[in-house]
Short mmCIF file of C-alpha atoms and ligand atoms in Angstrom, two decimals:
data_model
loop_
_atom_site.label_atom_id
_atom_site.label_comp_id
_atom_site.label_asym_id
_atom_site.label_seq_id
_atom_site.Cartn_x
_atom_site.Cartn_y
_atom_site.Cartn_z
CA UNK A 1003 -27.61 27.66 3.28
CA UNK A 1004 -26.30 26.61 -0.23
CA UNK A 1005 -23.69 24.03 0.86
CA UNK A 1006 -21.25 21.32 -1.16
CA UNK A 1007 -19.10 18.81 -0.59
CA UNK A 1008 -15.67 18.27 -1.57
CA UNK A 1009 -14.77 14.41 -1.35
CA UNK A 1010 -11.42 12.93 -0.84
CA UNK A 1011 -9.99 9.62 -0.15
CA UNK A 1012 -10.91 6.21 -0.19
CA UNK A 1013 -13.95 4.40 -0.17
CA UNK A 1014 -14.41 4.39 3.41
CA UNK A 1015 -14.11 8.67 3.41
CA UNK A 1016 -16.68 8.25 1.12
CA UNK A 1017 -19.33 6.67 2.91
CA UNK A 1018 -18.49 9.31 5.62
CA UNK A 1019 -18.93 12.33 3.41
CA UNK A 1020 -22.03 10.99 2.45
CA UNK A 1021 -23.55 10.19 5.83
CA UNK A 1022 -22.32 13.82 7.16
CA UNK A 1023 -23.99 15.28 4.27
CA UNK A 1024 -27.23 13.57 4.53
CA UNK A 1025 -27.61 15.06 8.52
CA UNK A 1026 -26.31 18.27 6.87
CA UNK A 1027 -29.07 18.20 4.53
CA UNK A 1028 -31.91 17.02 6.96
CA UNK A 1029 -31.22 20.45 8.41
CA UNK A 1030 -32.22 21.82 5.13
CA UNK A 1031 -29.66 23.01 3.95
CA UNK A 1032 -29.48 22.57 -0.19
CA UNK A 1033 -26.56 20.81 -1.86
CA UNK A 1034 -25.12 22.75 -4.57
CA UNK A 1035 -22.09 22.60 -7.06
CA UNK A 1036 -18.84 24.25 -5.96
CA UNK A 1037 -19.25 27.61 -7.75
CA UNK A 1038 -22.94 28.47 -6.40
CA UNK A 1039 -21.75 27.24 -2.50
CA UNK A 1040 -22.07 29.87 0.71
CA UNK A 1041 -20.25 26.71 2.54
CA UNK A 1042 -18.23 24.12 1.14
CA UNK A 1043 -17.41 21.34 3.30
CA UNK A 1044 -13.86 19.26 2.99
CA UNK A 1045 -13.38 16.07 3.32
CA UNK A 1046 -9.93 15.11 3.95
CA UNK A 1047 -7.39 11.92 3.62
CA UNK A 1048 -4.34 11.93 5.73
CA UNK A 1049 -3.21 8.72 4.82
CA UNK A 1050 0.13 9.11 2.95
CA UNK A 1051 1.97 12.31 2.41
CA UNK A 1052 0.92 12.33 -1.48
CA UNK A 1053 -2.91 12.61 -0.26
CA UNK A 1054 -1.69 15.18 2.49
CA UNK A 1055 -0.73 17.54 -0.12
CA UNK A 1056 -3.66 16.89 -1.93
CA UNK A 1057 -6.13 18.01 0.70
CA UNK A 1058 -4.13 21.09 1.66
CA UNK A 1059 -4.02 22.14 -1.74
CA UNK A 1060 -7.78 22.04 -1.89
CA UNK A 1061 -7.83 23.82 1.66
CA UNK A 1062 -5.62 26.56 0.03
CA UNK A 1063 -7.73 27.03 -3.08
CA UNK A 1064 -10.69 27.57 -1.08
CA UNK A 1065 -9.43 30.25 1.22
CA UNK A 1066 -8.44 31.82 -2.08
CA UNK A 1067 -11.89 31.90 -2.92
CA UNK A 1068 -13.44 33.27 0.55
CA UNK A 1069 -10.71 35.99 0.51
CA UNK A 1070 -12.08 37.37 -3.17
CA UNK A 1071 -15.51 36.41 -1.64
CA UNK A 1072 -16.81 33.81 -3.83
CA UNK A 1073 -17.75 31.64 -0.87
CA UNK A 1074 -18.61 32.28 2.61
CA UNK A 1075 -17.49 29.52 5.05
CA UNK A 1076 -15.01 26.61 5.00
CA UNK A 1077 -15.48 23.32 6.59
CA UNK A 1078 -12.70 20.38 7.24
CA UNK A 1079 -13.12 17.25 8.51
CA UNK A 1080 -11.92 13.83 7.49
CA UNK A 1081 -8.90 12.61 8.34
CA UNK A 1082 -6.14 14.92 7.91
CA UNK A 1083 -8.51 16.65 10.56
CA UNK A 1084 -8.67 13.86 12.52
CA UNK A 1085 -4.48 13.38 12.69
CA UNK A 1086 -3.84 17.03 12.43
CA UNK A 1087 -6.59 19.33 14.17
CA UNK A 1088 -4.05 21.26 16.15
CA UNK A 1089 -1.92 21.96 13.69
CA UNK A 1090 -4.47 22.75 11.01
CA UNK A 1091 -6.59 25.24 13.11
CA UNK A 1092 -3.16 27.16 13.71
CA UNK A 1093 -2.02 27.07 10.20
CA UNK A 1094 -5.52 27.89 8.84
CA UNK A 1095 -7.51 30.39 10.99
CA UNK A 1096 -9.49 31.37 7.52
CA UNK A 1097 -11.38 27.80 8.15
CA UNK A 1098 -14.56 28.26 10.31
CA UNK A 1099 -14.44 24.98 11.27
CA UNK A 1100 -12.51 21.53 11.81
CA UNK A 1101 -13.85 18.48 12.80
CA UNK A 1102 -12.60 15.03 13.55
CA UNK A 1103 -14.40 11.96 12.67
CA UNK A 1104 -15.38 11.18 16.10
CA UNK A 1105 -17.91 14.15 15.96
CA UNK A 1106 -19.74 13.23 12.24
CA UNK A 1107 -22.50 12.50 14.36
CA UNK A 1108 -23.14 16.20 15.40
CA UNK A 1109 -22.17 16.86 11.35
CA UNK A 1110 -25.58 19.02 10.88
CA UNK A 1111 -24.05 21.40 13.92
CA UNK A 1112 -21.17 21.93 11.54
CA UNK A 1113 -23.18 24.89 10.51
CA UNK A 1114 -24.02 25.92 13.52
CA UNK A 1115 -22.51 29.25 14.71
CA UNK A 1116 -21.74 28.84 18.07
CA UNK A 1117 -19.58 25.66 17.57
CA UNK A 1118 -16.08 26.35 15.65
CA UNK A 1119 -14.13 22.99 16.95
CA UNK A 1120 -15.35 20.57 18.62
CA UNK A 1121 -13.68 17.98 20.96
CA UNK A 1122 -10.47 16.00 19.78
CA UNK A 1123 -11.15 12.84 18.49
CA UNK A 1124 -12.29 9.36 20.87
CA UNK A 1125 -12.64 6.28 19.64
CA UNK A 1126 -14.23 6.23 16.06
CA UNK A 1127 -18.08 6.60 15.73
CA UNK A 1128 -19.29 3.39 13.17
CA UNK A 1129 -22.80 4.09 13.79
CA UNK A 1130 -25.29 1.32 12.93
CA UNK A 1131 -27.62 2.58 10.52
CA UNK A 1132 -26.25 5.14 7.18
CA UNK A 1133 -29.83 5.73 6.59
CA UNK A 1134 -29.42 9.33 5.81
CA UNK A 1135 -26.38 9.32 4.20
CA UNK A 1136 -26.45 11.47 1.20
CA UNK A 1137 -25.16 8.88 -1.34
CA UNK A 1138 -22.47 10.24 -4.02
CA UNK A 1139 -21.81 7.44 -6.20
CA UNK A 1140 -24.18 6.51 -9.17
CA UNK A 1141 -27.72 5.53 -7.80
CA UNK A 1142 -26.86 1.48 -9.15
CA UNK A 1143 -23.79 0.78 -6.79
CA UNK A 1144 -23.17 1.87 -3.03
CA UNK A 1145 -20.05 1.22 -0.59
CA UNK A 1146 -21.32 -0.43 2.79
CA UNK A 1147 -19.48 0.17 5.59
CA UNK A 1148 -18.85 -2.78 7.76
CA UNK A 1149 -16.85 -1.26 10.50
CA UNK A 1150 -13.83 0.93 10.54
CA UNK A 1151 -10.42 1.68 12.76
CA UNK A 1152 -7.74 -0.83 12.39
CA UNK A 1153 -6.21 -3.75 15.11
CA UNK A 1154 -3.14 -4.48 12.96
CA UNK A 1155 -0.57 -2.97 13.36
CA UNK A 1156 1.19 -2.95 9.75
CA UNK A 1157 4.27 -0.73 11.04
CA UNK A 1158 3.79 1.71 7.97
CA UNK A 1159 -0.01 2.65 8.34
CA UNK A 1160 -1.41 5.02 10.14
CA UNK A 1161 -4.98 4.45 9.83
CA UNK A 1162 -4.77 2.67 13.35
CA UNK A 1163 -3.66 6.23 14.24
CA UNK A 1164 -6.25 7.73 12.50
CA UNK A 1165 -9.51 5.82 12.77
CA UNK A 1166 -8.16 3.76 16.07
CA UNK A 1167 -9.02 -0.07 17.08
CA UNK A 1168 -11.17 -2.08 15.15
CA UNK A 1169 -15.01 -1.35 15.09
CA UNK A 1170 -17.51 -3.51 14.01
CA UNK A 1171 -21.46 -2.56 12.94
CA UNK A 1172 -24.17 -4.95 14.45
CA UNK A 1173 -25.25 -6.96 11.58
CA UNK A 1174 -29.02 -5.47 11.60
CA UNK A 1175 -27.72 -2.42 10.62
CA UNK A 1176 -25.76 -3.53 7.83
CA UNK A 1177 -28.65 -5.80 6.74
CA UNK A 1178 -31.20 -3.06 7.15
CA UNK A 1179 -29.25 -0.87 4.80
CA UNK A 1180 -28.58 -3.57 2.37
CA UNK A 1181 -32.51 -4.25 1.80
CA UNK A 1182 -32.90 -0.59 2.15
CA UNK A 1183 -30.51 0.01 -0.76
CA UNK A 1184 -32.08 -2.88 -2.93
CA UNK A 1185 -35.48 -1.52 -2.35
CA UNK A 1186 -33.48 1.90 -4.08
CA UNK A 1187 -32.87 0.14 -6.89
CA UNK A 1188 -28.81 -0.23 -6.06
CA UNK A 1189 -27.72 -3.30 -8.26
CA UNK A 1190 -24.21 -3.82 -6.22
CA UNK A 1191 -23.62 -3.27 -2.72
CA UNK A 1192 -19.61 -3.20 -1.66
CA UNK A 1193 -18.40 -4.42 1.13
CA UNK A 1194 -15.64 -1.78 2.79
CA UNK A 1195 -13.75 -1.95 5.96
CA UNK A 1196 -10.41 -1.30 6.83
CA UNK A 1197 -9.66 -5.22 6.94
CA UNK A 1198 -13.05 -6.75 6.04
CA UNK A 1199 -12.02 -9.98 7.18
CA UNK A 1200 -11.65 -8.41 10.56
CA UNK A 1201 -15.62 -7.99 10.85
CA UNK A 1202 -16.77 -8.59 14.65
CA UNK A 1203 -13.62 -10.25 16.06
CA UNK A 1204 -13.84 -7.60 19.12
CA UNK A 1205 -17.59 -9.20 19.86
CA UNK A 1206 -17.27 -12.41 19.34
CA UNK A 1207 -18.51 -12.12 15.66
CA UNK A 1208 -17.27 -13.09 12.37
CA UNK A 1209 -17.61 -12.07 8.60
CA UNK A 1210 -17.93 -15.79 8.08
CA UNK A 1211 -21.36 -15.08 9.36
CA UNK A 1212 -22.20 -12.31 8.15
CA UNK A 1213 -21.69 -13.46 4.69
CA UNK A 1214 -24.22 -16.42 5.28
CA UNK A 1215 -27.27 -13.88 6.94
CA UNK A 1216 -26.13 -11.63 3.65
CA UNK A 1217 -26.87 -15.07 1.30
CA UNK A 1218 -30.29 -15.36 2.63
CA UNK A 1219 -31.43 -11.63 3.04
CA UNK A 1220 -32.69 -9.33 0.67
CA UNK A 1221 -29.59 -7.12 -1.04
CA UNK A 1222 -28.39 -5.67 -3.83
CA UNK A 1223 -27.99 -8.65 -6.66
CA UNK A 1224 -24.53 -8.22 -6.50
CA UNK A 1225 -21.88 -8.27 -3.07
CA UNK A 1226 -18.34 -7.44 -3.78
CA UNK A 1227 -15.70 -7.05 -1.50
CA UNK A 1228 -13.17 -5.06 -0.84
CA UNK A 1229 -10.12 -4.89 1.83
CA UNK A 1230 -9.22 -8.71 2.58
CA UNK A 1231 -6.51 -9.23 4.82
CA UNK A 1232 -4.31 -12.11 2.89
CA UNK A 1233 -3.59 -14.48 6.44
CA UNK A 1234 -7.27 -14.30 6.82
CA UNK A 1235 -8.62 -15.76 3.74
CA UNK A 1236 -9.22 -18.96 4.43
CA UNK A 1237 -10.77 -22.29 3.20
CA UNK A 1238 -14.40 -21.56 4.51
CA UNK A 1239 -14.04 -17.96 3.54
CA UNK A 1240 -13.44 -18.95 -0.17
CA UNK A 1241 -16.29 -21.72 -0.01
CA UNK A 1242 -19.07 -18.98 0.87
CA UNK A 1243 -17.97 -17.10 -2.18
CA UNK A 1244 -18.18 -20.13 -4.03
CA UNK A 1245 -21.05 -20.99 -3.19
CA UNK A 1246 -22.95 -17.57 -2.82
CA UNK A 1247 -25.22 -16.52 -5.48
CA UNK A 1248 -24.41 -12.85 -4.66
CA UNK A 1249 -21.06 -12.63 -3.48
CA UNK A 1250 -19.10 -11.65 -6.82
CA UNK A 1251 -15.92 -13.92 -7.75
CA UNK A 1252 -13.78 -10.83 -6.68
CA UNK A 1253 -10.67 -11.13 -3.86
CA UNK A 1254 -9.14 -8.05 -3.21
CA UNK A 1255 -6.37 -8.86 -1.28
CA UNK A 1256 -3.31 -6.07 -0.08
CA UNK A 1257 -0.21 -8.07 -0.20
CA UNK A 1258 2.05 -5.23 0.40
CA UNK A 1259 5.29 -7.11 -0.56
CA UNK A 1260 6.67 -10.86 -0.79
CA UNK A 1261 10.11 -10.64 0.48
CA UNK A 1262 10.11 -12.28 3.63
CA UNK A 1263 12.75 -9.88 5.14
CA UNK A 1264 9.80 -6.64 4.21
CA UNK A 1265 7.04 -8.22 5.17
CA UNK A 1266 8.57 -8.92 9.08
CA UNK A 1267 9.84 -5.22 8.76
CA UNK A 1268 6.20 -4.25 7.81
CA UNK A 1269 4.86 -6.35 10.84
CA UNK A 1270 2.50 -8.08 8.17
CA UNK A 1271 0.91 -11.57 8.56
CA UNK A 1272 2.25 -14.28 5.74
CA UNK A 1273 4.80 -14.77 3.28
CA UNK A 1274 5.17 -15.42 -0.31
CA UNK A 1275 4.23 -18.92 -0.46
CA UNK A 1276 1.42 -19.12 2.10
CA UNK A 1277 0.36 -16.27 -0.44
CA UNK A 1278 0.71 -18.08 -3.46
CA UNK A 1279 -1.15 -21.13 -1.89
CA UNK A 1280 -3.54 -18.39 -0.98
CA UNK A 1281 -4.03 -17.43 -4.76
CA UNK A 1282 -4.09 -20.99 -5.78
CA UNK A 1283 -6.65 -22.30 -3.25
CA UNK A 1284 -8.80 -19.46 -4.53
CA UNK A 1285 -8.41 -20.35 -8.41
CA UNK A 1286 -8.86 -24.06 -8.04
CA UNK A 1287 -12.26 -23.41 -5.95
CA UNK A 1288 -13.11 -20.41 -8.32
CA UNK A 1289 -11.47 -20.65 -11.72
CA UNK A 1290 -13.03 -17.57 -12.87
CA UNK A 1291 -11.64 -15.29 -9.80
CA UNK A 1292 -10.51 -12.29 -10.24
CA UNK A 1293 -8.04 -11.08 -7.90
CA UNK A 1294 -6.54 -7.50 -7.04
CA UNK A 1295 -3.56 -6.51 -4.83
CA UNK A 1296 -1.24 -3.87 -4.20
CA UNK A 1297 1.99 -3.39 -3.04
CA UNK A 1298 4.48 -0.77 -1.68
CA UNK A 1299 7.42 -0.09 -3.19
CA UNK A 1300 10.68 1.34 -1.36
CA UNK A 1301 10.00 0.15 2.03
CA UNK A 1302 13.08 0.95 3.85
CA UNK A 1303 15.95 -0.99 3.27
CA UNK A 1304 13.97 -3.12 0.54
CA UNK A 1305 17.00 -4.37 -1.12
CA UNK A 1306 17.62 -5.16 -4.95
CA UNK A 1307 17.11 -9.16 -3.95
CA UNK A 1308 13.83 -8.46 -1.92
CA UNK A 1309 12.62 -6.50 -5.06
CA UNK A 1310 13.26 -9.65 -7.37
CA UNK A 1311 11.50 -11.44 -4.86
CA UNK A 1312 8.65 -9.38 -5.56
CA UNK A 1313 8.70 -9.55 -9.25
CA UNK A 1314 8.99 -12.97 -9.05
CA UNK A 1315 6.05 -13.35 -7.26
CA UNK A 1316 3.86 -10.63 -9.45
CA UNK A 1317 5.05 -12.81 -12.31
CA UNK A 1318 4.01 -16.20 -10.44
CA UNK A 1319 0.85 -14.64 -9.37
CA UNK A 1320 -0.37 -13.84 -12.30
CA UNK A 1321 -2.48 -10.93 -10.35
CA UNK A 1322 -5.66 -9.13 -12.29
CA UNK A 1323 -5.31 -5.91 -11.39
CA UNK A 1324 -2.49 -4.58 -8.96
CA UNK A 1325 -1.50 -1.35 -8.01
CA UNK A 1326 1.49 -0.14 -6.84
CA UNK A 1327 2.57 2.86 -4.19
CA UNK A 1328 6.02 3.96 -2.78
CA UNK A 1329 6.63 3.48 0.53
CA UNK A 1330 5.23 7.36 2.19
CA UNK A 1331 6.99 7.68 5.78
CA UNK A 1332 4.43 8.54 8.20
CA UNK A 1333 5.60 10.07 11.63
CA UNK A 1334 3.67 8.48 14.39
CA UNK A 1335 4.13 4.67 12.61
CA UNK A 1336 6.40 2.60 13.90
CA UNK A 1337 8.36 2.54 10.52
CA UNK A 1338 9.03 6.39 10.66
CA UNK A 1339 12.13 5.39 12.45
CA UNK A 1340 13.12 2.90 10.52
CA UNK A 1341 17.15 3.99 8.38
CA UNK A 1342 18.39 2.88 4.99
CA UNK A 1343 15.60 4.72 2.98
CA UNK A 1344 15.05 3.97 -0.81
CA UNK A 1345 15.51 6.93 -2.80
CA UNK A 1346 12.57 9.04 -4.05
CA UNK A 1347 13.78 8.20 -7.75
CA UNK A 1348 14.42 5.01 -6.92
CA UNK A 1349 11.22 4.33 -5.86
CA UNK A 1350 9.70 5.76 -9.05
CA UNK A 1351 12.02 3.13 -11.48
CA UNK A 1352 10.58 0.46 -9.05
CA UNK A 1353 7.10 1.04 -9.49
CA UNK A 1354 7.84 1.11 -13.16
CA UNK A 1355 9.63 -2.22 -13.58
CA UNK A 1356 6.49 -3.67 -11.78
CA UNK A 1357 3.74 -1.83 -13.65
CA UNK A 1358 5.45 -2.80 -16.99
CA UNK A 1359 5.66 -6.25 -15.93
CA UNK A 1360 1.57 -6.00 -14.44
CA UNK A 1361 0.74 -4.49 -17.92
CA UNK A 1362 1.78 -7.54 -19.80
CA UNK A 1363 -0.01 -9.79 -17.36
CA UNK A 1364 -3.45 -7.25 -17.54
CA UNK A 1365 -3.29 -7.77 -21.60
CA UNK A 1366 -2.64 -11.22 -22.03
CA UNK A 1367 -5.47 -11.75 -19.38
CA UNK A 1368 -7.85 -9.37 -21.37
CA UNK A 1369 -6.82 -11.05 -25.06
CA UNK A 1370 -8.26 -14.56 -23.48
CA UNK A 1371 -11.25 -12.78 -22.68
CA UNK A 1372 -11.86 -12.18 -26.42
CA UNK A 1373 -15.16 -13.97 -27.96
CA UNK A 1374 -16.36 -14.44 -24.12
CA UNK A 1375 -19.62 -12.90 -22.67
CA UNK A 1376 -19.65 -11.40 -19.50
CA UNK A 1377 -23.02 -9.89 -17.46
CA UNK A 1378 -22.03 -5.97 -17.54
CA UNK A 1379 -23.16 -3.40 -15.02
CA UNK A 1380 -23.78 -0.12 -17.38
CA UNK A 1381 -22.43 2.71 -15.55
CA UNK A 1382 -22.84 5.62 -17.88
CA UNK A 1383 -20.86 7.07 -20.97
CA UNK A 1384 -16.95 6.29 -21.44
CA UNK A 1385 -15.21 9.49 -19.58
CA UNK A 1386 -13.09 9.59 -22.79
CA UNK A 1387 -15.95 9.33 -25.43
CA UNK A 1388 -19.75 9.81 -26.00
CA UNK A 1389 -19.86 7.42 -28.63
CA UNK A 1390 -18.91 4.72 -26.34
CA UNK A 1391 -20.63 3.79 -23.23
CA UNK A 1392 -18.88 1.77 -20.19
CA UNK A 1393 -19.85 -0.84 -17.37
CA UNK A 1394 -18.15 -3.29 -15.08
CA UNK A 1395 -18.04 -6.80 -15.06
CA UNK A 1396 -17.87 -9.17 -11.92
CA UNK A 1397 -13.48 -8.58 -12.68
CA UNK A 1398 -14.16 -5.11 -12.50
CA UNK A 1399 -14.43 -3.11 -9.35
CA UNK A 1400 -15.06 1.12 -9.58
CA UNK A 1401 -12.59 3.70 -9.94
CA UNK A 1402 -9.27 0.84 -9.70
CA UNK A 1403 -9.74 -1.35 -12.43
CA UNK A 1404 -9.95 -1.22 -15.99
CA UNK A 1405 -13.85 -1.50 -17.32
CA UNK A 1406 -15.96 -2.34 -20.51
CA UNK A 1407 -16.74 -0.19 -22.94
CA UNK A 1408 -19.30 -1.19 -25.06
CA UNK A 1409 -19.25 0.56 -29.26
CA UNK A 1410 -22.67 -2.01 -30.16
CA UNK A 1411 -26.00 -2.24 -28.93
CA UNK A 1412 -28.85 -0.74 -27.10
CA UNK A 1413 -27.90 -0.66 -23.17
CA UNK A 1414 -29.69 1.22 -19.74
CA UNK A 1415 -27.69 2.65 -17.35
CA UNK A 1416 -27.68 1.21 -14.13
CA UNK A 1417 -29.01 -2.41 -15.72
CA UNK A 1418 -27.29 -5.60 -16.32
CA UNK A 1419 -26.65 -6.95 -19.89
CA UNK A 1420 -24.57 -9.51 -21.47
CA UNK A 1421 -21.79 -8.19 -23.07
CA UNK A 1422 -19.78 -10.14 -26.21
CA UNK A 1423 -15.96 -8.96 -25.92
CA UNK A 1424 -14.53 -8.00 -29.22
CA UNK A 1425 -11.39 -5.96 -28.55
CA UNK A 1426 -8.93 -5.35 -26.07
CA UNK A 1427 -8.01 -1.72 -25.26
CA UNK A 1428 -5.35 -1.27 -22.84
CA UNK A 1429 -6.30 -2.16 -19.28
CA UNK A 1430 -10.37 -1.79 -20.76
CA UNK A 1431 -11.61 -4.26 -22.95
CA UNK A 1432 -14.54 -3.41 -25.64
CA UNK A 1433 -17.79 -5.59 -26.77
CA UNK A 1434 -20.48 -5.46 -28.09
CA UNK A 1435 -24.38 -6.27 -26.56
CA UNK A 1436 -25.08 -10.25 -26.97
CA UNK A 1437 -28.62 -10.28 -27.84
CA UNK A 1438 -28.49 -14.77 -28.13
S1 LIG B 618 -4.41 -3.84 7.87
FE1 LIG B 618 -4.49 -2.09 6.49
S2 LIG B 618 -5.47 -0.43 7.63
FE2 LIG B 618 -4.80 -2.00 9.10
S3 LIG B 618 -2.80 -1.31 9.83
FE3 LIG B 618 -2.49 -2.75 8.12
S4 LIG B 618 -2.37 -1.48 6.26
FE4 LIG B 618 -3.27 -0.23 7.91
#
């Protein structure tokens, strides 16, 4: 059967799309583009009510497209599946087939007639070895997943809901597929997890050492990661990235707010001077870190004074990249019955004070990059011009930060070169090759 894949979510939907279409695929089934499909498989986020929309507006469009007969089947799965199976199945009885993430082991049964649901979801599968994941992003970078499922118990997520308790891989797996994916020719392997930091704390485990067997096996050249919880991040965590010849001078780290009063009300570890001793440990070990946050605006009753707070500390941070989301109330989280809500427009002024005030920061920081030369990951042509092509430094993770575009110079894709900065464009900055 002719099948593709639609993809939403995060990174860590990701690597599950791509590991239930590579068992798809071992079946033999051919991956196609969206218009030649029999079957087109979904994969859902049900994180926050923005994405919710998002993948039942995809769900709509395709039963559109089966009623006037321009594809056959419809597959969901991912997580809006996972949180809302019972519902879904009712609402959509076009769909010939939900499945929860608990069952993307059995993906290549998807297919299979006699199965139209299968069981409702146990404890998330994190199974030890992707090796026949189907990957989807460019051949030269790959998202690892660690583990998956959540311990916290940040009162407005519902991923613990969602992808349950914290699961950790063995570390052979994740090793085998990082020498796997370096033998591929993948130049930068990242590091996802719900909280990374969390790695094998329910065995006895830690991504302390992990990191160290990563330093000495063979991997991609470069390690970035993704998903630090701030309270973890501590001395010996920073010296490892100091000291690693892989592990790219990259923290991102979710602060969610800084006013004291939030963060308790979010049932999040720290405050906003343990974070800004966070930050400043990290930049007196590192000078050249780069770090990314983001935050949620409109938490309910987030007064005027707790939003200073937190524009104080974005100013006093001094953050490289940040983004910013309003508070989405999520029924099942502990927060869903929390009063005193922030208006919807409120919310939007909010996130605009904060992204003019992250703007300034973003330029300034790229204007003192002028003259420098950074190593550049070549990902391709600029999505807004063929006469430009663009990569990523070490300060520049895919898809959420700015990246480099590069107007001079001969350049591969998927190689490193050393690029000369020339210009500053926005949130991107522009160069030229260094040749010296
Ligand atoms: S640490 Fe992240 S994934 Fe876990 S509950 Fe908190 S916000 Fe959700």
């Amino acid at each position: 059967m002719k099948v593709s894949l639609i993809q939403l979510g995060c990174p860590k939907n990701i690597v599950d799309g791509e590991w239930a279409l590579g068992r798809i695929l071992s079946k033999g089934h051919i991956l196609t583009s969206y218009e030649n499909a029999d079957a087109v498989f979904i994969n859902t986020c049900g994180f926050i009510e923005a994405a919710k929309r998002e993948s039942i507006e995809v769900i709509l469009n395709c039963i559109e497209d089966k009623k006037s007969g321009k594809i056959k089947k419809i597959y969901v799965f991912g997580c809006l599946s996972e949180r809302y199976l019972k519902e879904l199945k009712k609402e959509f009885p076009e769909v010939d087939g939900f499945f929860p993430l608990s069952v993307l082991p059995e993906a290549e049964e998807m297919l299979s007639e006699k199965k139209k649901t299968f069981r409702k979801k146990g404890q998330i599968i994190v199974p030890d070895f992707y090796y026949k994941r189907k990957r989807l992003t460019p051949n030269h970078y790959s998202y690892v997943k660690i583990g998956d499922g959540c311990s916290h118990n940040c009162s407005f997520c519902a991923i613990p809901i969602i992808r349950g308790k914290a699961v950790s891989r063995n570390r052979e797996g994740i090793l085998g597929e990082l020498k796997k994916l370096c033998e591929e020719g993948v130049k930068e392997g990242i590091l996802i997890s719900q909280d990374l930091t969390a790695y094998g704390r329910e065995r006895g485990d830690s991504i302390l050492n992990l990191l160290r067997l990563i330093e000495e096996s063979k991997t991609p050249e470069w390690i970035r990661l993704l998903y630090l919880y701030p309270t973890s991040i501590t001395k010996e965590f920073v010296s490892i990235v100091k000291n690693s010849k892989k592990i790219v001078h990259y923290f991102d780290i979710p602060f969610q707010h800084a006013s004291q009063r939030v963060l308790k009300s979010m049932k999040r570890g720290g405050a906003y001077s343990s974070y800004i001793k966070i930050i400043e440990n990290i930049r007196k070990e590192i000078p050249d870190a780069a770090i990314r946050s983001s935050f949620i605006v409109g938490f309910p009753a987030e007064k005027r004074e707790d939003f200073n707070e937190l524009k104080r500390f974005l100013l006093e941070a001094s953050i490289d990249h940040a983004g910013f989301f309003a508070y989405s109330k999520e029924e099942g989280t502990e927060a869903f019955s929390l009063k005193d809500e922030v208006s919807q427009e409120e919310k939007n002024e909010r996130i605009m004070e904060l992204a003019s005030i992250q703007e300034k920061i973003v330029k300034e920081k790229n204007r003192q990059k002028i003259g420098r030369k950074y190593k550049v990951l070549i990902d391709g042509f600029s999505e807004e011009t063929d006469l430009l092509l663009q990569g990523r430094t070490y300060f520049q993770s895919p898809d959420i930060d700015g990246v480099t575009l590069i107007n001079k110079g001969e350049c591969k894709v998927g190689e490193f070169f050393n690029i000369k900065i020339t210009r500053v464009i926005g949130y991107d900055i522009l160069g030229e090759v260094a040749y010296d």
